[in-house]
């Protein structure tokens, strides 16, 4: 059996009931096959792949908190410190009822390669909880965040592990967690990113994942002699990534006609009104039905369905495995040219393959959503030098990083004879740097 097949089989056997983790590992290792095979004996002897797929360390802890009725609630918290070969662990925290260890491990594993692609010195990690912030009062969210950080603060720090936001974790949650960290540890340091602008946050971090997604998509079109100007775009999600993806797509002359949340979706042929969407989702924390109620041109539909709307570009920005094989077939039938992932692993392996086999340009999240964590790393830099950069300066750096990522992944794919396979290019380019650093640091 080849080394790659051996390690995939071991991961499935040793991590039972973690299908998302199996999926993430399989996707990466399958596409690394030519790189591994070129150096198989040395990698096998060093157990490089076994070390890569096993987190350096993982924490699981109880998070008790008191709700507004005086009832004690208990959630589970996680932090997986996956790989520190190229820098301190870096990656978001997800608060969503679907969170379990397998989800956090898949996200932490992907983060290793994504962070490597940014070109910045950050290792891979991820954390979160099965806490559901939906419908909770601000006081309940604060109580949960304080309890979560009371335990997490033992394991993190500006030079060891720097969490940030993800699904269900935005500025409000980061603020509460930063306050509790400072209170317990007595340290005013850049231990979290995505902070408010009055206490060490970076300009552009809020917009960064969505903006970065559009910067790389624009570069992809440019490289093929085209641009986003005049293109029709479908977006899923209506959270942090989706909102700023829609905003930047409009700035680049495209028209975004859909968005979605966990209960339904919007088709707005006149183009999504970003200010209204921000009001509904960021301020009122309400359902998309409120968007439709305030916007005569918009239709609201229950369930899922954005991928059936004809488009030139599809940007999945909600959650994992939200774009299935049937959706991919529909996109191809409708003449979609490009799919670039804003979310982490939103496209199933079968759907990805179908899109690629049918000539759709496909950029996976490790490359296309790396703008968020890259800007987090820029926030860390600003915190270290105790300075703040202007919006224009951070935005220009972000754009430059995304353009570089595009060319690095395109070149890596070409080097291995797979021109246009940006998934393979991203996995290879991300892996090469981490593998070299791990090898140079000896067996650890
Ligand atoms: P948010 O919590 O801000 O928004 C998530 C959006 O997706 C919401 O509209 C939510 O619906 C919807 N959603 C979440 N879970 C589901 C589900 N199970 N089924 C259907 N819809 C769902 O999160 P973000 O925008 O920050 O994250 C979106 C994706 O982008 C995630 O995959 C995340 O890992 C990834 N990502 C985020 C980065 C960041 O900087 N924030 C960076 C890189 C990647 P509802 O409004 O009903 O909750
Ligand atoms: O998936 C991701 O890259 C994020 N949620 C952002 C992580 C970060 O540290 O900014």
PDB file of C-alpha atoms in Angstrom, residues 52 58 65 152-153 155 179 186 195 215 301 322 337 345 348 357 362 367 385 434:
ATOM      1  CA  UNK A  52       0.884  16.124  10.252  1.00  0.00           C
ATOM      2  CA  UNK A  58      -6.026  19.173  22.179  1.00  0.00           C
ATOM      3  CA  UNK A  65     -22.834  29.305  32.879  1.00  0.00           C
ATOM      4  CA  UNK A 152      -9.163  28.615  27.694  1.00  0.00           C
ATOM      5  CA  UNK A 153      -6.885  31.343  29.093  1.00  0.00           C
ATOM      6  CA  UNK A 155      -3.591  27.460  27.120  1.00  0.00           C
ATOM      7  CA  UNK A 179     -11.981  41.276  28.815  1.00  0.00           C
ATOM      8  CA  UNK A 186      -3.353  40.414  33.927  1.00  0.00           C
ATOM      9  CA  UNK A 195     -10.825  42.812  18.478  1.00  0.00           C
ATOM     10  CA  UNK A 215      -9.559  39.809  -4.550  1.00  0.00           C
ATOM     11  CA  UNK A 301     -37.720  30.875   0.096  1.00  0.00           C
ATOM     12  CA  UNK A 322     -23.404  22.978   1.718  1.00  0.00           C
ATOM     13  CA  UNK A 337     -17.578  29.703 -14.760  1.00  0.00           C
ATOM     14  CA  UNK A 345     -14.944  22.935   3.010  1.00  0.00           C
ATOM     15  CA  UNK A 348     -18.278  18.027  -1.045  1.00  0.00           C
ATOM     16  CA  UNK A 357     -14.079  17.811 -14.577  1.00  0.00           C
ATOM     17  CA  UNK A 362     -12.505  26.019  -8.577  1.00  0.00           C
ATOM     18  CA  UNK A 367      -6.629  29.610  -0.529  1.00  0.00           C
ATOM     19  CA  UNK A 385       4.652  47.051  17.478  1.00  0.00           C
ATOM     20  CA  UNK A 434       5.192  23.244   6.640  1.00  0.00           C
TER      21      UNK A 434
END
